[in-house]
PDB file of C-alpha atoms in Angstrom:
ATOM      1  CA  MET A   1      12.398 -29.756  -3.947  1.00  0.00           C
ATOM      2  CA  GLN A   2      14.012 -32.364  -1.844  1.00  0.00           C
ATOM      3  CA  VAL A   3      13.846 -31.912   1.949  1.00  0.00           C
ATOM      4  CA  ASN A   4      14.303 -34.308   4.862  1.00  0.00           C
ATOM      5  CA  VAL A   5      11.460 -34.887   7.221  1.00  0.00           C
ATOM      6  CA  ASN A   6      12.184 -36.868  10.476  1.00  0.00           C
ATOM      7  CA  GLY A   7      15.115 -38.512   8.822  1.00  0.00           C
ATOM      8  CA  SER A   8      13.355 -39.413   5.497  1.00  0.00           C
ATOM      9  CA  ASP A   9      14.050 -37.773   2.145  1.00  0.00           C
ATOM     10  CA  THR A  10      10.816 -36.186   0.887  1.00  0.00           C
ATOM     11  CA  THR A  11       9.971 -34.395  -2.320  1.00  0.00           C
ATOM     12  CA  VAL A  12       7.614 -31.306  -1.845  1.00  0.00           C
ATOM     13  CA  SER A  13       6.460 -28.556  -4.344  1.00  0.00           C
ATOM     14  CA  GLU A  14       8.110 -25.130  -4.392  1.00  0.00           C
ATOM     15  CA  ASN A  15       6.475 -22.587  -2.167  1.00  0.00           C
ATOM     16  CA  THR A  16       5.158 -25.298   0.136  1.00  0.00           C
ATOM     17  CA  THR A  17       4.482 -23.880   3.619  1.00  0.00           C
ATOM     18  CA  VAL A  18       4.647 -25.711   6.974  1.00  0.00           C
ATOM     19  CA  THR A  19       0.816 -25.741   7.053  1.00  0.00           C
ATOM     20  CA  GLN A  20       0.646 -27.381   3.674  1.00  0.00           C
ATOM     21  CA  LEU A  21       3.278 -30.040   4.564  1.00  0.00           C
ATOM     22  CA  LEU A  22       1.349 -30.877   7.712  1.00  0.00           C
ATOM     23  CA  ALA A  23      -1.900 -31.161   5.698  1.00  0.00           C
ATOM     24  CA  THR A  24      -0.041 -33.551   3.237  1.00  0.00           C
ATOM     25  CA  LEU A  25       1.250 -35.611   6.145  1.00  0.00           C
ATOM     26  CA  LYS A  26      -2.376 -35.586   7.709  1.00  0.00           C
ATOM     27  CA  LEU A  27      -1.200 -33.969  10.842  1.00  0.00           C
ATOM     28  CA  GLU A  28      -3.060 -31.355  12.924  1.00  0.00           C
ATOM     29  CA  PRO A  29      -1.078 -28.065  13.381  1.00  0.00           C
ATOM     30  CA  VAL A  30      -2.285 -27.841  16.917  1.00  0.00           C
ATOM     31  CA  ARG A  31      -0.835 -31.262  17.868  1.00  0.00           C
ATOM     32  CA  VAL A  32       2.788 -30.826  16.554  1.00  0.00           C
ATOM     33  CA  ALA A  33       5.856 -28.975  17.018  1.00  0.00           C
ATOM     34  CA  VAL A  34       8.027 -28.235  14.057  1.00  0.00           C
ATOM     35  CA  GLU A  35      11.789 -27.452  13.743  1.00  0.00           C
ATOM     36  CA  ILE A  36      13.384 -26.383  10.433  1.00  0.00           C
ATOM     37  CA  ASN A  37      17.186 -26.696  10.462  1.00  0.00           C
ATOM     38  CA  GLU A  38      17.116 -27.047  14.203  1.00  0.00           C
ATOM     39  CA  ASN A  39      15.118 -23.717  14.665  1.00  0.00           C
ATOM     40  CA  LEU A  40      11.708 -24.009  16.221  1.00  0.00           C
ATOM     41  CA  VAL A  41       8.901 -22.643  13.985  1.00  0.00           C
ATOM     42  CA  PRO A  42       6.233 -20.799  15.971  1.00  0.00           C
ATOM     43  CA  ARG A  43       2.830 -22.276  15.378  1.00  0.00           C
ATOM     44  CA  LYS A  44       1.377 -18.795  14.513  1.00  0.00           C
ATOM     45  CA  THR A  45       3.858 -18.628  11.560  1.00  0.00           C
ATOM     46  CA  PHE A  46       3.184 -22.130  10.015  1.00  0.00           C
ATOM     47  CA  GLU A  47       1.012 -20.518   7.161  1.00  0.00           C
ATOM     48  CA  GLN A  48       3.726 -18.030   6.311  1.00  0.00           C
ATOM     49  CA  THR A  49       6.854 -20.213   6.743  1.00  0.00           C
ATOM     50  CA  GLN A  50       7.873 -21.701   3.467  1.00  0.00           C
ATOM     51  CA  ILE A  51      10.059 -24.703   3.189  1.00  0.00           C
ATOM     52  CA  LYS A  52      13.285 -24.437   1.180  1.00  0.00           C
ATOM     53  CA  ASP A  53      15.201 -26.994  -0.776  1.00  0.00           C
ATOM     54  CA  GLY A  54      17.527 -28.968   1.392  1.00  0.00           C
ATOM     55  CA  ASP A  55      15.670 -28.071   4.708  1.00  0.00           C
ATOM     56  CA  ARG A  56      15.924 -30.613   7.606  1.00  0.00           C
ATOM     57  CA  ILE A  57      12.417 -30.765   9.125  1.00  0.00           C
ATOM     58  CA  GLU A  58      11.630 -32.469  12.490  1.00  0.00           C
ATOM     59  CA  ILE A  59       7.943 -32.808  13.460  1.00  0.00           C
ATOM     60  CA  VAL A  60       7.092 -34.031  16.889  1.00  0.00           C
ATOM     61  CA  THR A  61       3.546 -35.019  17.603  1.00  0.00           C
ATOM     62  CA  PHE A  62       1.992 -34.475  21.003  1.00  0.00           C
ATOM     63  CA  VAL A  63       0.064 -37.438  22.433  1.00  0.00           C
ATOM     64  CA  GLY A  64      -2.230 -37.205  25.384  1.00  0.00           C
ATOM     65  CA  GLY A  65      -2.810 -39.772  27.910  1.00  0.00           C
ATOM     66  CA  GLY A  66      -2.784 -40.566  31.476  1.00  0.00           C
TER      67      GLY A  66
END
């Protein structure tokens, strides 16, 4: 399947969940916010939320500092 992640076209397997995508990208689920097609995905649903062909995904990483 073809999806767009943060402006880049990306190929993912069918039935890929948000959790699996984050693992592939080596991102910790507790440190990111995810939107699919401009809809915020609640963190507690990452494991159940499947990515669909053509989805536009935005991932924002939280960075701590002071």
